[in-house]
XYZ file of C-alpha atoms in Angstrom:
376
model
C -21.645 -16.747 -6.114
C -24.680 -17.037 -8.383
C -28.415 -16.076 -6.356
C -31.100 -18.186 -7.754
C -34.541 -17.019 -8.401
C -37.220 -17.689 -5.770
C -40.408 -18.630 -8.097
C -43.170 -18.754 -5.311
C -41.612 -15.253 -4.567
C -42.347 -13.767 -8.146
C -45.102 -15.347 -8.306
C -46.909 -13.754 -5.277
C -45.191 -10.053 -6.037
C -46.508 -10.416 -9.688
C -49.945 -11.465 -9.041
C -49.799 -8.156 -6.179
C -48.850 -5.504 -7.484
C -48.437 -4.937 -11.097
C -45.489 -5.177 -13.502
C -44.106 -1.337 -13.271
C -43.960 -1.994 -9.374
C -42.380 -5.043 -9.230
C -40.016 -4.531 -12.187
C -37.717 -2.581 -10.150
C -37.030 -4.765 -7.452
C -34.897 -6.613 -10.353
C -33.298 -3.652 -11.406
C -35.444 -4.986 -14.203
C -37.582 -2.663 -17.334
C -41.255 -4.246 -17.405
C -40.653 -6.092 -21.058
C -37.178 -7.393 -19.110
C -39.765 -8.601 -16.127
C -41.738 -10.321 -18.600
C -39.058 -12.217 -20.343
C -37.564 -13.406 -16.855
C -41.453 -14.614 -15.820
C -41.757 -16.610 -19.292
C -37.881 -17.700 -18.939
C -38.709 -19.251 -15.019
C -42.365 -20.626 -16.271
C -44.502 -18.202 -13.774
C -47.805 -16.997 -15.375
C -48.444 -13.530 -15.049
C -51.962 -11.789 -14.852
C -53.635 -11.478 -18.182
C -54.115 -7.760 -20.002
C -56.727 -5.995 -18.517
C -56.519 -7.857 -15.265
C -55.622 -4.468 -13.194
C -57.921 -2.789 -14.606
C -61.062 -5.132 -14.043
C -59.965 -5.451 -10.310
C -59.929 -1.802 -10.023
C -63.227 -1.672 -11.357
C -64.685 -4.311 -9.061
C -65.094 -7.243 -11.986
C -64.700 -10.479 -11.568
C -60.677 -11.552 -12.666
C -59.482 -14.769 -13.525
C -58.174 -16.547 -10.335
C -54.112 -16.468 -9.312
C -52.772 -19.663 -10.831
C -50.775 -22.612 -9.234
C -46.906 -22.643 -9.406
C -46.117 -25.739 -12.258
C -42.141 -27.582 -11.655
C -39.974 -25.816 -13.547
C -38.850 -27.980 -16.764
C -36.568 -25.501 -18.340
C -32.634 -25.092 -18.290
C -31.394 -25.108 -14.965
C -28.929 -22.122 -15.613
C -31.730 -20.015 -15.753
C -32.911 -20.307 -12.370
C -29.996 -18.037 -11.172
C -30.082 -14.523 -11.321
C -27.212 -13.135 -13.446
C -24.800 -11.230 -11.516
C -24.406 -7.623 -12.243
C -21.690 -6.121 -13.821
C -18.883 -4.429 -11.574
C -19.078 -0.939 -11.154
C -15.980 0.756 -12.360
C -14.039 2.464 -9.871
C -14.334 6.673 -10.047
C -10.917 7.702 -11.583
C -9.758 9.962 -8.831
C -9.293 13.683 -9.554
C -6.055 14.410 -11.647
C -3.501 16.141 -9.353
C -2.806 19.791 -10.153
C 0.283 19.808 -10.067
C 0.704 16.466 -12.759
C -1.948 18.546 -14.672
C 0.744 21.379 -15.168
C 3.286 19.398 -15.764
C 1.491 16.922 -18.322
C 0.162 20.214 -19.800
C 3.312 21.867 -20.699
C 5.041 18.757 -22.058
C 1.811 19.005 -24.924
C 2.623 22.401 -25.123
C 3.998 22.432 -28.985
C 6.558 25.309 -27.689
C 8.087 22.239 -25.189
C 8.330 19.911 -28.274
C 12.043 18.202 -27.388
C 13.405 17.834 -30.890
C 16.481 15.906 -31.997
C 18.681 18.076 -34.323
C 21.137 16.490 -36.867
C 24.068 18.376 -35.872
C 25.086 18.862 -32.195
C 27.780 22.143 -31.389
C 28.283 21.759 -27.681
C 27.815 18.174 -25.914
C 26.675 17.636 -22.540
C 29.215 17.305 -20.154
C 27.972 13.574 -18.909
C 27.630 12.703 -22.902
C 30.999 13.543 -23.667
C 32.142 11.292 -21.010
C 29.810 8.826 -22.118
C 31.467 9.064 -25.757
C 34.881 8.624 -24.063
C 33.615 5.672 -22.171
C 32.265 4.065 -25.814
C 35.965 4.270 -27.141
C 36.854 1.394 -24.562
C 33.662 -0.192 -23.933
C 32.323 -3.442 -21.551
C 30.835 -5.794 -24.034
C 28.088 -7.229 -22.375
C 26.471 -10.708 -22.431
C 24.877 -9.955 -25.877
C 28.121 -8.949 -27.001
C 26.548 -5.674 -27.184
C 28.997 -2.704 -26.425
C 28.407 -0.897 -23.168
C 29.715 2.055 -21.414
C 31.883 1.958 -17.878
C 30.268 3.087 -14.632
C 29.998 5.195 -13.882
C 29.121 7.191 -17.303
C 25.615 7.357 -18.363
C 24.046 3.644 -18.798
C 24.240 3.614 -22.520
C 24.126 -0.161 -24.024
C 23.914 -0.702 -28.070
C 25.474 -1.496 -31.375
C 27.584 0.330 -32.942
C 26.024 1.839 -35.775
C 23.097 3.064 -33.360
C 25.422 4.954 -30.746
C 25.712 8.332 -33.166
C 21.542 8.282 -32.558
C 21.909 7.208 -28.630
C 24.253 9.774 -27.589
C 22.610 12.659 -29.491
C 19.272 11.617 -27.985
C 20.948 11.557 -24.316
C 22.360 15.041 -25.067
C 19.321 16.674 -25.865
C 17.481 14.615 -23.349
C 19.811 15.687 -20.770
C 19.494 19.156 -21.752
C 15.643 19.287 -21.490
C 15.594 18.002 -17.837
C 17.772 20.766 -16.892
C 15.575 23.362 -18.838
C 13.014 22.226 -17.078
C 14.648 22.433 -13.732
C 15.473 19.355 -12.881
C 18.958 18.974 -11.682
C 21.151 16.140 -13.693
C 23.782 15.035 -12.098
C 26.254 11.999 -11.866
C 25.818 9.842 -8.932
C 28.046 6.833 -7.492
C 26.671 4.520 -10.387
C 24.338 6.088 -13.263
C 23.014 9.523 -14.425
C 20.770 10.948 -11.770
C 17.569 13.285 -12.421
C 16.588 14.819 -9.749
C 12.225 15.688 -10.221
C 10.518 16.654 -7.180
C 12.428 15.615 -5.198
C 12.801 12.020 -6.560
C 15.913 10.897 -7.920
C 15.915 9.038 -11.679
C 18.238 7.636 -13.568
C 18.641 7.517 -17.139
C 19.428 4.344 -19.913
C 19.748 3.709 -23.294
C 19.068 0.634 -24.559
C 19.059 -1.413 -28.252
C 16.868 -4.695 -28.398
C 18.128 -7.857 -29.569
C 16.783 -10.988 -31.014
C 18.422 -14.664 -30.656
C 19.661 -16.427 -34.300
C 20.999 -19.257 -34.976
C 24.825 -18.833 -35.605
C 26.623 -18.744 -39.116
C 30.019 -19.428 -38.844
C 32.635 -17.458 -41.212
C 33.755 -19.057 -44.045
C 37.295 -19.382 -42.021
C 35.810 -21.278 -39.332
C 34.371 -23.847 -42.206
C 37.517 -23.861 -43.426
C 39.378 -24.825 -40.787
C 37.182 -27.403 -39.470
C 37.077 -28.731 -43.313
C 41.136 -28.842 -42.384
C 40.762 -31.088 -39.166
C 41.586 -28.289 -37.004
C 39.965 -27.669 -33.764
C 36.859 -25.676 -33.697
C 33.834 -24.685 -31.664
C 30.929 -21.715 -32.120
C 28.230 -21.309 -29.981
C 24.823 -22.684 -31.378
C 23.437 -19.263 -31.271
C 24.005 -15.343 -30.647
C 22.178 -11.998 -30.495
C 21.300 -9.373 -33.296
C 20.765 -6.200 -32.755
C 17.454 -5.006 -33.639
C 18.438 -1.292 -34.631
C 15.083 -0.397 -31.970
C 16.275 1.697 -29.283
C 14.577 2.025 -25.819
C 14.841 4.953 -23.448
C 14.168 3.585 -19.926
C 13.838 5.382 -16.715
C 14.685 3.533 -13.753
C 14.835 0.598 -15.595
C 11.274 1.360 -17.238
C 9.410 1.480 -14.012
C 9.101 5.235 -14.329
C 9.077 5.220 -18.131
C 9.583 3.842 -21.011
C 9.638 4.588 -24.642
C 10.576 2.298 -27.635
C 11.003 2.501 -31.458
C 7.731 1.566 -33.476
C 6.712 0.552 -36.803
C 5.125 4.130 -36.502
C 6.961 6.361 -34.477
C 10.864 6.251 -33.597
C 12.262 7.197 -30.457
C 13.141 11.136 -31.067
C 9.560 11.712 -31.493
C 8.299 10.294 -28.388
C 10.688 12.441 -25.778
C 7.559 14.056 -24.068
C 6.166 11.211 -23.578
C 9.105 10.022 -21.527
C 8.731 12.881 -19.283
C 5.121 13.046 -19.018
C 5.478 8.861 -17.911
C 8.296 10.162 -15.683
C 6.368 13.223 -14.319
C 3.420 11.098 -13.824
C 5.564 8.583 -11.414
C 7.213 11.461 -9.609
C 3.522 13.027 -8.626
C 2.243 9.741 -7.837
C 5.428 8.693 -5.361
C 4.591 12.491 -4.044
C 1.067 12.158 -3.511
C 1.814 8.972 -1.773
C 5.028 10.301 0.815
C 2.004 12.675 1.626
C -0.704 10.666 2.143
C 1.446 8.605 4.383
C 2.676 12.095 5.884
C -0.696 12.297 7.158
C -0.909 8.762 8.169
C 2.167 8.906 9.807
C 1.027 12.317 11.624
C -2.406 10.598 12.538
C -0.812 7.620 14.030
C 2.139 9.311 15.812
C -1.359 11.460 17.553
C -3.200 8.206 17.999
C 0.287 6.937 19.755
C 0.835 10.489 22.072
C -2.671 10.049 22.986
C -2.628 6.688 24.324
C 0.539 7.165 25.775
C -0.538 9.949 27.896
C -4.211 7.756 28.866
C -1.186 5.225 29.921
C 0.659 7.689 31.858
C -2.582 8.229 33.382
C -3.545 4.646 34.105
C 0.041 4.057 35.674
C -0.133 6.989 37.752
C -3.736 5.877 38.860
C -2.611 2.327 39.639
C -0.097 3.545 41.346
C -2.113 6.235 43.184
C -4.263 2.936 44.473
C -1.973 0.602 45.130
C -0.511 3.193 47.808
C -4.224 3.805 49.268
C -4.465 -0.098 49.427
C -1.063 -0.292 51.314
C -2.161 2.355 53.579
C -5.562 1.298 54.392
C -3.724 -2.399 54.814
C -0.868 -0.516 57.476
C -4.032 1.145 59.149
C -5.681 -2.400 59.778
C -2.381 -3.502 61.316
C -2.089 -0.819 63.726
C -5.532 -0.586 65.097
C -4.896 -4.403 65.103
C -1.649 -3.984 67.322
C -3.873 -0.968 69.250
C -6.088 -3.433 69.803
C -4.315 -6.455 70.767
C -2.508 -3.552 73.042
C -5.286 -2.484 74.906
C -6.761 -6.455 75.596
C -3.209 -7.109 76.728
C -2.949 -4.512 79.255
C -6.138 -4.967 80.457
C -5.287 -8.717 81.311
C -2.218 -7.705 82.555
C -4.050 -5.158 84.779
C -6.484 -7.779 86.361
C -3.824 -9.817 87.033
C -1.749 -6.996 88.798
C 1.478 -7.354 86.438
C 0.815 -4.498 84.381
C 4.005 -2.320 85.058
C 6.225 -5.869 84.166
C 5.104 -5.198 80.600
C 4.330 -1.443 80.459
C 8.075 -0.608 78.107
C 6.416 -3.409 75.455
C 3.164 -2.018 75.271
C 4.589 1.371 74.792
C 7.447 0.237 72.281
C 3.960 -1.608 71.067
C 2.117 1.650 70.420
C 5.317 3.813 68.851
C 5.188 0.564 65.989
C 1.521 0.969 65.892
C 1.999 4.694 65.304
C 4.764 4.239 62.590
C 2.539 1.860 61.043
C -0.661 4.417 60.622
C -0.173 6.403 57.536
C -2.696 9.246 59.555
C 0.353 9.624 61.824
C 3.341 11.056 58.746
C 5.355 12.896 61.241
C 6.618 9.307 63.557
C 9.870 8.505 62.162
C 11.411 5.213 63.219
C 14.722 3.320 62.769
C 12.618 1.277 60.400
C 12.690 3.873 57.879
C 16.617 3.813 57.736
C 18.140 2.195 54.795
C 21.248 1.083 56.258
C 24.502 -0.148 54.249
C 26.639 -2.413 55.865
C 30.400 -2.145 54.428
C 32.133 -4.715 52.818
């Protein structure tokens, strides 16, 4: 939301104090304060002004505030830019991984020859022999052999960069192994998986000469009204590219942008880290938070409870010294009237509930305190 400029304000703070004082109140130099006073139509003291009313000489009088007749966009303050957010520290223990994959001794370098395969390539190779074509009618491998999807004359290329890719996360110590589905890598403590993928683009579709031909012939015939090309540009994807992804280039092929993959990848993995331990500590902080109230509540119960059982006693009291009461009146009438020994076994049976009733008196036990069970 724009703020607009309050004239009368500047006005009054410029004919105050002068420019170097009020200049920073708009974040403002003193040339920038003068521009924004000519820009808004608000005269400003004259040179020498400050100086003359130091000294005690007369100064020309503060002038009158005129209507603005200028643009009315510049009658709003212009917001200031957004402060960038302060990247947070790098992690130490991305810094040592990032830092070895620029070591030049790490360099992961595709040879021309390969002597011994990779277990999980070799299957992968057997997997090519008999392949899924896919909707792009681009070969694929089975599941559950590595994920490797592309044309024919690129799967020499895939399947030596998957063996030496392979190869490097083990050197590295991170465990490769084949799961239910796809080629698992296993980096702290985060499992990956591994695919290799060749780009196509949608043509229009040519059909062979023998298709013309036999249409020319009357014969039945039908082609799609387009297909896919393979681009010869090979991606390397990590979970899908969420946790990394690198791509042939006009400049730079795939082979010579393997570190890269697993500085994207170690990146992810210290990020997902740093995150299961900042909600650790959550978690931990929360589960206190919880423990703690749980305990005020055990409290609170216990203290509810504590006073509902004073309230029932000091309730049972009032009913006994009421039945002592009513007791004592009763045999007094009864006494006046000479008929006291008629009713003396209630007013004792009287005083025995009266006593059961006090909770002062713990020890009187009464056939009101049996639970009794009557049998089916």
């Amino acid at each position: 939301m724009l703020e607009k400029y309050d004239r009368a304000k500047l006005l009054d703070e410029v004919w105050t104090d002068a420019v170097t004082v009020v200049a920073p109140r708009y974040q403002l130099s003193d040339v920038g304060l003068q521009k924004l006073c000519r820009r808004l139509q608000i005269p400003t003291p004259p040179r020498g002004y400050w100086t003359r009313l130091k000294a005690g000489k007369p100064v020309a009088p503060r002038p009158k505030l005129r209507e603005y007749i200028g643009h009315p966009m510049h009658l709003f303050r212009t917001p200031a830019p957004p402060v960038p957010p302060t990247p947070l520290p790098l992690d130490e223990r991305l810094a040592v991984l990032l830092a070895s994959e620029r070591d030049p001794a790490n360099h992961i370098v595709v040879p021309d020859h390969i002597r011994h395969w990779h277990p999980l390539v070799v299957a992968a190779q057997q997997s090519l022999k008999k392949p899924v074509i896919d909707q792009r009618d681009m070969p694929s491998t089975r599941r559950p052999a590595l994920s490797i999807s592309v044309s024919p004359a690129q799967q020499a290329r895939a399947l030596k960069i998957a063996d030496v890719l392979l190869k490097a996360f083990e050197a590295r110590g991170y465990p490769v192994t084949q799961g239910q589905h796809d080629v698992n890598i296993c980096m702290l403590g985060r499992l990956y998986h591994l695919r290799l993928f060749e780009a196509c683009t949608k043509a229009a579709y040519v059909p062979t000469a023998k298709q013309l031909a036999d249409q020319a012939k009357g014969a039945w015939s039908y082609w799609p009204k387009s297909h896919y090309v393979p681009t010869g540009r090979l991606q390397v994807l990590i979970n899908e590219g969420y946790a990394g992804k690198v791509m042939d280039s006009d400049r730079l092929p795939v082979e010579a942008q393997l570190n890269k993959l697993l500085e994207q990848m170690a990146t992810t993995a210290v990020e997902s880290l740093v995150n299961a331990e900042r909600q650790a500590v959550i978690d931990a902080k929360r589960q206190q938070l919880r423990e703690a109230a749980l305990e005020r509540k055990r409290l609170q119960d216990s203290e509810r409870q504590r006073l509902g059982q004073l309230e029932t006693d000091a309730h049972n009291w009032r009913r006994a010294q009421a039945i002592r009461e009513y007791l004592d009146a009763l045999e007094q009438t009864l006494d006046a009237r000479g008929s006291v020994v008629d009713q003396q076994a209630f007013i004792q049976w009287g005083r025995a509930k009266a006593a059961w009733l006090d909770p002062l008196l713990h020890e009187v036990v009464d056939i009101l305190d049996e639970e009794i069970k009557v049998p089916f």
